[in-house]
XYZ file of C-alpha atoms in Angstrom:
631
model
C 91.476 140.706 97.728
C 91.905 142.731 100.187
C 89.243 143.507 102.998
C 88.929 146.616 104.364
C 89.748 146.831 108.028
C 87.010 145.898 110.331
C 85.767 143.924 107.909
C 86.582 140.418 109.953
C 86.065 141.137 113.241
C 82.476 142.633 111.886
C 82.033 139.330 111.032
C 83.431 137.322 114.442
C 80.677 139.690 116.077
C 77.717 138.588 113.841
C 78.684 134.366 113.707
C 79.160 132.601 116.745
C 81.858 130.535 115.815
C 79.837 127.886 118.046
C 77.341 127.529 114.450
C 79.363 126.975 112.026
C 81.382 124.330 114.169
C 77.750 123.145 115.179
C 76.962 122.187 111.458
C 80.364 119.382 111.882
C 80.114 118.351 115.361
C 77.336 117.180 118.424
C 78.115 119.432 121.322
C 78.571 117.368 124.771
C 75.596 119.153 126.695
C 76.346 117.667 129.820
C 80.268 118.751 129.556
C 79.239 122.824 127.505
C 77.867 125.671 129.777
C 75.736 127.397 126.670
C 74.920 130.473 128.858
C 78.001 131.380 128.503
C 79.012 130.723 125.274
C 81.463 127.258 126.060
C 81.308 124.285 124.278
C 82.752 121.151 124.099
C 82.258 117.731 121.609
C 84.576 115.140 120.376
C 86.793 116.836 117.735
C 86.326 116.955 114.005
C 89.860 116.494 112.985
C 90.714 113.596 115.038
C 88.521 110.447 116.204
C 88.242 110.074 120.098
C 84.937 109.213 122.133
C 85.980 111.881 124.562
C 84.931 115.864 124.304
C 88.067 117.040 123.892
C 87.266 119.875 121.513
C 86.918 123.248 122.801
C 85.057 126.415 120.962
C 84.834 129.600 123.028
C 82.173 132.106 122.150
C 83.331 134.580 123.807
C 86.862 134.688 122.333
C 85.855 133.216 119.198
C 88.675 130.547 119.047
C 87.830 126.216 119.237
C 91.284 124.344 120.694
C 91.140 120.494 120.969
C 93.323 118.858 123.810
C 93.655 116.417 122.156
C 95.006 116.944 118.423
C 95.749 121.312 119.361
C 94.146 122.035 116.464
C 92.997 125.590 116.994
C 92.185 128.687 115.214
C 88.658 130.702 113.950
C 85.484 130.205 112.134
C 87.703 131.226 108.555
C 90.561 128.353 109.835
C 87.763 125.729 110.518
C 86.175 126.217 107.363
C 89.448 126.042 105.530
C 90.849 123.130 107.517
C 87.165 121.085 107.639
C 86.056 121.990 103.921
C 88.754 122.401 102.550
C 87.806 126.292 102.124
C 90.594 128.901 100.162
C 90.710 132.112 102.366
C 88.095 134.445 100.366
C 85.405 131.490 99.537
C 85.637 130.725 103.993
C 85.092 134.861 104.470
C 82.401 134.904 101.614
C 80.446 132.089 103.143
C 80.281 133.610 106.854
C 79.939 136.738 105.145
C 76.690 135.546 103.756
C 75.733 134.422 106.648
C 76.507 137.152 108.585
C 74.351 139.372 106.134
C 77.598 141.785 105.146
C 77.817 142.492 101.949
C 81.189 141.736 100.641
C 83.281 144.638 98.998
C 83.977 145.026 95.940
C 87.431 143.136 94.540
C 90.017 144.466 92.177
C 88.870 143.864 88.220
C 92.081 141.408 88.150
C 90.803 139.479 91.319
C 87.167 139.459 90.075
C 88.007 137.840 86.645
C 89.522 135.548 88.777
C 87.226 134.543 90.896
C 84.290 134.590 87.807
C 86.649 132.594 85.946
C 86.659 129.866 87.993
C 83.063 130.008 88.398
C 82.948 129.227 85.197
C 84.730 126.541 85.045
C 82.706 124.940 88.028
C 79.609 125.462 85.967
C 81.113 123.895 82.902
C 81.885 120.405 85.509
C 78.636 120.824 86.314
C 76.884 120.770 82.952
C 79.796 118.057 81.630
C 78.188 115.940 85.319
C 74.623 116.388 84.383
C 75.052 115.466 80.439
C 77.023 111.951 81.626
C 74.743 110.654 83.481
C 71.821 111.808 80.627
C 74.181 109.157 78.341
C 73.864 106.454 81.461
C 70.585 105.872 79.885
C 71.239 105.778 76.018
C 71.069 102.969 73.905
C 75.172 103.660 73.796
C 75.803 103.103 77.568
C 74.051 99.466 77.512
C 77.111 97.623 77.509
C 78.334 100.209 80.770
C 75.372 99.429 81.938
C 75.708 95.424 82.154
C 78.918 96.352 83.130
C 77.924 98.334 86.246
C 74.577 95.415 87.371
C 77.443 92.788 87.417
C 79.384 95.259 89.634
C 75.810 94.419 91.742
C 74.972 98.767 91.197
C 71.607 99.568 91.496
C 69.893 102.683 90.584
C 70.218 103.599 94.048
C 73.882 103.966 93.947
C 73.965 105.559 90.449
C 72.176 107.922 91.743
C 74.346 108.618 94.921
C 77.692 108.074 93.202
C 76.488 110.580 90.223
C 77.798 107.842 87.754
C 77.485 108.711 83.765
C 78.833 107.656 80.596
C 81.007 108.958 77.678
C 80.189 108.108 74.512
C 82.827 106.930 72.022
C 81.928 110.557 70.134
C 85.149 113.077 69.677
C 82.457 115.557 69.748
C 79.508 114.963 71.454
C 80.806 116.475 74.979
C 81.736 119.797 72.799
C 78.605 120.049 71.204
C 75.902 120.079 74.003
C 78.359 122.410 75.997
C 78.239 124.713 73.023
C 74.498 124.133 73.002
C 75.005 125.602 76.320
C 76.623 128.659 75.454
C 80.248 128.078 76.852
C 83.007 129.017 75.034
C 85.956 126.249 73.674
C 88.649 128.649 75.039
C 86.691 128.044 79.107
C 85.542 124.051 77.918
C 89.355 123.027 77.141
C 90.537 124.974 79.902
C 87.931 122.771 82.331
C 90.103 119.834 80.880
C 86.773 118.303 79.582
C 88.477 118.755 75.810
C 91.655 118.256 74.210
C 93.854 119.937 71.925
C 96.676 118.372 70.076
C 99.358 119.774 70.763
C 100.570 120.425 66.680
C 97.050 122.236 66.316
C 93.670 121.385 64.925
C 90.445 120.946 66.819
C 89.383 120.452 70.128
C 87.843 116.684 70.612
C 86.119 114.871 74.003
C 89.117 113.996 76.209
C 87.069 110.980 77.568
C 85.150 108.649 75.214
C 83.536 105.372 75.566
C 83.969 105.307 79.660
C 81.741 105.180 82.587
C 82.193 108.311 84.594
C 83.076 109.580 88.073
C 82.720 112.766 89.198
C 85.145 113.840 91.557
C 84.297 116.492 94.141
C 86.379 118.667 96.747
C 85.454 118.765 100.247
C 82.496 121.194 99.366
C 80.336 119.115 97.119
C 82.058 120.878 93.607
C 82.923 119.072 90.934
C 86.314 119.696 90.101
C 87.451 117.023 87.028
C 86.369 112.854 86.261
C 87.766 109.761 85.947
C 86.751 107.483 83.031
C 86.802 103.782 83.149
C 87.661 102.791 79.606
C 84.792 99.994 78.188
C 87.250 99.003 75.678
C 89.584 96.790 77.240
C 92.176 96.999 75.040
C 92.346 100.963 75.736
C 95.388 101.986 75.933
C 94.389 103.464 79.697
C 92.121 101.629 81.715
C 91.594 104.475 84.006
C 92.155 108.426 82.733
C 91.889 111.443 84.619
C 90.743 114.822 84.178
C 94.095 116.865 83.482
C 95.784 119.354 85.988
C 93.311 122.594 85.879
C 92.970 125.302 88.055
C 90.235 123.715 89.828
C 92.112 119.871 89.691
C 95.297 118.582 90.963
C 95.205 114.717 91.511
C 97.667 114.813 93.895
C 95.886 116.995 96.102
C 93.090 115.122 96.010
C 89.974 112.271 96.833
C 87.603 110.835 95.664
C 84.704 110.534 97.798
C 85.939 113.455 99.913
C 83.160 115.179 101.617
C 80.889 112.218 102.335
C 83.755 110.213 103.603
C 84.591 113.135 106.052
C 81.047 114.114 107.628
C 81.341 110.325 108.096
C 84.053 110.716 109.930
C 82.543 113.547 111.895
C 80.290 110.457 112.961
C 82.637 108.131 114.653
C 83.497 106.031 111.217
C 86.706 105.448 110.338
C 88.422 106.755 107.812
C 89.198 104.367 104.977
C 91.743 104.942 102.414
C 91.065 102.069 99.307
C 92.675 101.700 96.217
C 89.822 103.006 93.510
C 86.197 104.122 92.536
C 84.721 100.516 92.795
C 86.438 99.828 96.214
C 84.843 102.922 97.407
C 81.472 102.691 96.779
C 81.323 99.231 97.627
C 82.861 100.072 101.243
C 80.269 103.195 101.138
C 77.443 100.658 100.228
C 78.257 98.122 102.868
C 78.483 100.803 105.683
C 82.094 102.076 105.558
C 80.582 105.854 104.732
C 84.553 107.269 105.477
C 85.758 105.536 102.299
C 88.186 107.984 100.206
C 90.530 106.443 97.646
C 94.089 109.003 95.729
C 93.161 109.339 92.091
C 94.942 106.628 89.653
C 98.718 107.771 91.226
C 100.254 105.901 94.707
C 99.353 108.485 98.041
C 101.219 111.855 97.878
C 102.533 113.347 100.909
C 99.549 116.742 100.228
C 96.814 113.574 100.282
C 98.114 112.256 103.806
C 97.936 115.689 104.902
C 94.637 116.131 103.701
C 93.799 112.327 105.143
C 95.047 113.725 108.171
C 92.872 116.909 108.185
C 89.787 114.668 108.051
C 91.586 111.753 110.646
C 94.499 110.950 113.115
C 94.433 107.656 112.150
C 93.541 106.391 108.717
C 93.079 102.512 107.491
C 95.037 101.801 104.580
C 93.224 98.715 102.608
C 95.624 97.593 99.806
C 94.934 94.911 97.989
C 96.688 91.792 98.910
C 98.797 91.707 95.059
C 102.297 92.610 94.712
C 101.112 95.886 93.341
C 99.652 96.402 96.986
C 102.482 95.258 98.266
C 104.739 97.864 97.093
C 102.735 100.551 97.565
C 102.489 99.541 100.653
C 106.063 99.508 101.057
C 106.409 103.271 98.996
C 104.218 104.445 102.038
C 106.220 103.366 104.582
C 108.938 105.904 103.530
C 106.605 108.865 102.856
C 104.812 108.607 106.226
C 107.891 108.059 108.359
C 109.243 111.860 108.485
C 105.525 113.177 108.449
C 104.320 111.625 111.480
C 103.909 111.841 114.918
C 101.065 112.344 117.558
C 97.836 113.109 115.531
C 99.149 111.836 111.985
C 99.327 107.790 112.374
C 98.380 105.320 109.827
C 97.164 101.586 109.811
C 96.351 99.277 107.686
C 95.153 96.472 106.152
C 96.354 94.196 103.356
C 93.098 91.758 101.959
C 93.570 87.888 100.860
C 95.585 87.884 98.000
C 93.868 88.355 94.299
C 90.619 90.423 95.985
C 90.355 94.212 96.561
C 87.501 95.335 99.241
C 84.271 94.719 96.715
C 85.314 91.289 96.393
C 85.984 90.647 100.344
C 82.071 92.039 100.653
C 80.684 90.214 97.941
C 82.149 86.844 98.874
C 82.370 86.741 102.806
C 79.928 89.868 103.585
C 80.637 93.585 105.245
C 81.546 91.598 108.820
C 84.951 90.418 106.966
C 85.558 94.138 106.344
C 84.532 94.982 110.121
C 87.205 92.315 111.276
C 89.731 92.773 109.144
C 89.239 96.873 109.722
C 89.848 96.205 113.611
C 92.418 93.912 113.498
C 94.678 96.759 111.225
C 98.005 96.667 111.903
C 100.048 99.658 112.949
C 103.045 101.361 110.450
C 105.888 99.759 112.730
C 104.616 96.720 112.474
C 104.354 96.800 108.561
C 108.234 98.469 109.108
C 109.548 95.705 110.973
C 107.716 93.353 108.484
C 109.715 94.530 105.230
C 113.311 94.799 106.872
C 112.386 91.475 108.112
C 110.583 89.286 106.559
C 112.177 86.269 104.268
C 115.536 87.602 105.585
C 117.735 85.114 107.943
C 119.944 86.679 110.361
C 122.212 84.030 111.477
C 125.402 86.611 111.447
C 126.390 89.321 113.853
C 126.652 91.383 110.884
C 123.159 90.640 109.299
C 121.913 91.526 112.706
C 123.925 94.726 112.593
C 122.557 95.573 108.800
C 119.198 94.910 110.757
C 119.931 97.292 113.426
C 121.182 99.674 110.691
C 118.398 99.660 108.580
C 116.003 99.971 111.219
C 117.887 103.046 113.243
C 117.398 104.589 109.324
C 113.984 104.233 109.270
C 112.922 105.853 112.708
C 115.954 108.639 112.405
C 113.453 110.240 109.927
C 110.763 111.024 112.539
C 110.542 114.374 113.059
C 108.802 113.764 116.800
C 111.464 112.857 119.767
C 109.129 111.016 121.361
C 107.136 109.532 118.488
C 110.527 107.943 117.526
C 111.369 106.977 121.506
C 108.304 105.001 120.995
C 109.230 103.342 117.767
C 112.489 102.163 119.362
C 110.858 101.028 122.452
C 108.781 99.084 119.828
C 111.350 97.666 117.510
C 113.523 96.415 120.174
C 110.683 94.544 122.032
C 110.361 92.779 118.321
C 114.179 92.512 117.876
C 114.237 90.491 121.412
C 111.520 87.880 120.298
C 113.290 87.210 117.097
C 116.368 86.755 118.286
C 114.750 84.840 121.484
C 113.867 86.515 124.095
C 109.780 85.653 123.590
C 111.031 81.763 123.111
C 112.571 82.534 127.037
C 109.852 84.684 128.273
C 107.444 82.475 127.128
C 107.301 79.740 130.438
C 107.274 82.645 133.110
C 104.266 82.296 134.298
C 104.744 78.517 134.874
C 107.301 78.079 138.300
C 105.446 78.138 141.989
C 106.591 79.843 144.429
C 107.595 78.187 147.643
C 105.057 80.531 149.574
C 102.976 76.714 149.579
C 99.145 76.923 147.534
C 100.086 79.377 144.323
C 101.354 81.957 146.846
C 105.187 83.703 145.583
C 107.917 83.115 148.205
C 108.642 86.431 150.392
C 111.077 87.774 148.267
C 114.417 87.733 150.128
C 116.735 91.159 149.153
C 120.381 90.803 148.335
C 121.503 93.808 149.435
C 122.444 95.335 152.405
C 120.072 98.233 154.480
C 120.130 101.071 152.628
C 122.754 103.761 152.482
C 121.021 106.953 153.596
C 122.810 109.129 151.234
C 119.713 108.563 148.651
C 122.341 108.665 145.543
C 124.251 106.049 146.710
C 121.041 103.903 147.548
C 119.985 104.833 143.793
C 123.209 103.168 142.907
C 122.731 100.705 144.903
C 119.675 99.459 143.871
C 120.788 100.018 139.892
C 123.373 97.898 140.715
C 121.524 94.987 142.082
C 119.056 95.282 139.419
C 121.074 94.901 136.104
C 123.368 92.523 138.321
C 120.490 90.137 138.834
C 119.616 90.576 134.958
C 122.933 89.598 133.552
C 122.211 86.581 135.968
C 118.854 85.439 134.954
C 117.850 87.004 131.096
C 114.726 85.341 131.499
C 113.247 88.319 133.415
C 114.063 91.187 130.913
C 111.342 90.946 128.662
C 108.818 90.790 131.014
C 109.731 94.734 132.373
C 112.077 95.976 129.961
C 110.173 98.857 129.505
C 111.277 99.444 133.076
C 114.437 99.158 131.887
C 114.508 101.145 129.713
C 113.859 104.050 132.096
C 117.259 103.671 134.185
C 119.866 105.911 133.060
C 123.293 104.952 134.130
C 125.763 107.376 134.529
C 128.209 105.352 134.918
C 129.116 104.555 131.315
C 130.047 100.902 131.941
C 126.508 100.029 133.531
C 125.057 102.184 130.647
C 127.411 99.670 128.087
C 125.607 96.768 129.679
C 122.495 98.073 130.416
C 122.753 98.054 126.297
C 123.593 94.620 125.981
C 121.119 93.030 128.473
C 118.794 95.271 125.864
C 120.429 94.149 122.876
C 121.340 90.678 123.444
C 125.109 91.824 122.391
C 128.270 92.191 124.520
C 130.838 94.654 124.590
C 134.132 95.468 126.173
C 132.288 97.577 128.309
C 129.101 96.037 129.218
C 132.035 93.596 130.044
C 133.834 95.252 132.653
C 130.275 97.184 133.873
C 129.500 93.695 134.826
C 132.179 92.288 136.412
C 132.614 95.494 138.275
C 129.524 94.577 140.002
C 130.436 91.011 140.547
C 132.893 92.419 142.757
C 131.118 95.109 144.668
C 131.122 93.767 148.063
C 127.926 95.124 148.757
C 126.683 92.728 146.099
C 128.711 89.839 146.935
C 125.554 87.781 148.324
C 123.318 88.461 145.122
C 124.837 85.619 143.278
C 124.087 83.062 145.843
C 121.154 83.780 146.812
C 119.752 84.411 143.154
C 121.487 80.473 142.286
C 119.043 79.286 145.028
C 115.913 81.068 144.429
C 112.751 80.025 141.954
C 112.190 82.405 138.903
C 108.720 83.727 140.025
C 110.872 84.256 143.274
C 113.641 86.224 141.430
C 111.314 88.063 139.208
C 109.501 89.689 142.431
C 112.875 90.390 143.982
C 113.994 92.442 140.842
C 110.064 94.216 140.504
C 110.802 95.261 144.180
C 114.102 96.751 143.847
C 113.090 98.811 140.592
C 110.066 100.330 142.641
C 112.579 101.082 145.282
C 114.883 102.795 142.860
C 111.724 104.067 140.824
C 110.740 105.723 144.348
C 114.463 107.173 145.630
C 113.895 109.279 142.140
C 110.533 110.255 142.332
C 109.886 110.564 145.332
C 112.772 112.669 145.526
C 111.754 115.029 142.336
C 107.924 115.584 144.257
C 109.746 116.219 148.015
C 112.022 119.143 145.851
C 108.510 120.500 144.514
C 106.847 120.062 147.023
C 109.601 121.725 149.432
C 110.173 124.904 146.610
C 106.680 125.739 147.426
C 106.780 126.555 150.742
C 106.839 129.850 151.694
C 107.010 130.392 155.408
C 105.055 127.801 157.309
C 103.731 124.976 155.066
C 100.095 125.288 154.906
C 97.988 121.926 155.529
C 98.089 120.832 151.664
C 101.721 120.612 151.387
C 101.237 119.487 154.659
C 99.705 116.376 153.441
C 101.478 115.703 150.263
C 104.459 115.379 152.501
C 102.664 112.720 154.609
C 101.983 110.676 151.024
C 105.647 110.957 150.693
C 106.375 109.383 153.671
C 104.146 106.708 153.116
C 105.264 105.939 149.271
C 108.650 105.589 150.143
C 107.835 103.383 153.065
C 105.689 101.537 150.862
C 108.632 101.055 148.281
C 111.250 100.642 150.354
C 109.426 97.701 152.934
C 110.875 94.472 151.706
C 108.193 91.713 152.608
C 104.343 92.219 152.989
C 102.250 90.717 155.865
C 99.472 88.569 156.861
C 99.745 87.022 152.966
C 98.460 90.142 150.795
C 99.017 89.273 147.665
C 102.681 90.870 146.008
C 101.545 91.269 142.509
C 99.151 93.072 143.576
C 100.459 95.328 146.245
C 103.471 95.603 143.664
C 100.901 96.873 141.064
C 99.528 99.358 143.032
C 102.230 101.599 144.687
C 103.651 101.649 140.773
C 100.297 103.057 139.781
C 101.144 105.890 143.223
C 104.867 106.372 141.750
C 103.457 106.443 138.499
C 102.215 110.449 139.531
C 105.840 111.080 140.849
C 107.069 109.584 137.551
C 105.052 111.644 135.205
C 105.347 114.869 136.817
C 101.657 115.102 138.120
C 101.668 117.386 141.639
C 99.493 115.769 143.888
C 97.391 117.914 145.948
C 95.059 116.971 148.886
C 91.858 115.733 148.152
C 88.555 117.757 148.839
C 86.549 117.453 152.010
C 83.729 115.759 151.135
């Protein structure tokens, strides 16, 4: 329907956005300024402990600095409650005391039809609940008791029963004044394709109402009591209200629980959700009898940035995990992650909670594995990589998989994690395991002072960086057992020389290439690095590790400090102010610390290097240094 000009503005003026959002969040009153309409809270769209979600009453907008969700009150209701646009407008108009404008006849008819369909499903839900108390439902009640459901659980989840009759529900709905065409459209009655009388779709089944994010009954799932039934579970068909690929069981209560800092746990079925919720895991949802769809994934991510997928430990659960990997990779990124829990073989959440208690389920959820772990397991478990061809095939599969990830930063982190796993699989982890067992030569457990195997630094910054880079690569080639612990730092190297770049690739991937061998020989022949092999051979592992770390610190300092110096100089206009002078002093001190090859007075080398790395990271991450305020 079309709205008159200014109608939405009038709603925004009358209803502060904080009043709308305040029903879903708990404001951080220490950080908020109520008098100015400036509000902060943990984000309702992703899990976090800090208050990074900002709401501004004056502007009428919200923004999350964590997941970047943003919008006005209408957008919030659509995202948080799954409302349609016009439904959100109607709710806000009612709160503002405004009369909705008259809709055109066609739109009004459609809206009225949906309202009547909701009335049908709600009436059916009440009728099913009443039938559970009849004699015909004795077997169903016994089954529910065996599953551990008491009356409180039946009431909470509105569980009912559809008797084994073709016309009982039809007649009950007719008695309430619903015409047959409306009941057929709601999915409660089925009409034979070849013609004939409509009949009750659900017969002889325990009934589970399915509700949307606003709590409205949109359809049903029914579990057959007859073990010979063609379908153990039967869902409502596609209707104007129900699309099973876009819906989740228990969505509304789960969203409320996630808003109270609980996890969003995705189980396989209705009974799993009920068992989890009753055990305290109230953020539980389930897809509706099919594999998780793209639309359901997006719906989950609107509730939580990192849902936990809890799968049964049987073959079907394993297959579901594999399908979900391929579905999720092209969609994953910041604020859209998945973690996985594979339950013990032969158990679902209900079984586990009954046999081992909620604590066992909590422990499994705490240990949920990220998507990258399942990807790696899928491509490696049960396989032998005893030839270059098999290793190359693994690399190709992994490259193809992570190539589907659209976000570049996420894709790079996947590549980094998979390189680490590859290193451990092909022997790097075994070599790395004893790295801390070596004692230094400085006595009393202290490492020997590193003897740097390169001459005094060149005055040209580029030449100095090239020399540090070459020395680092040469040491890694001579002592490959040191690569594992510093792999992340080596990944930040970006050699301009193609032979050096090939050598770095070979070192990281434990491969060999002609260009890499050429790069290594060039470094061995470099006059400035001629003493390096002899010096390194004479040192123990811990000392060489300290030397290598010092070289990398100095290399990062050369590059990062140069960038910071350029930024600081670019800000100087006329005479340098006190703040810029302070920044220049910090740059000089960092350079001095990075280039100092030895430490005075028995200071711990690792502690000093950690402190330096923290200081350098401020440069590397592009943070502009400012002089701290005077106290």
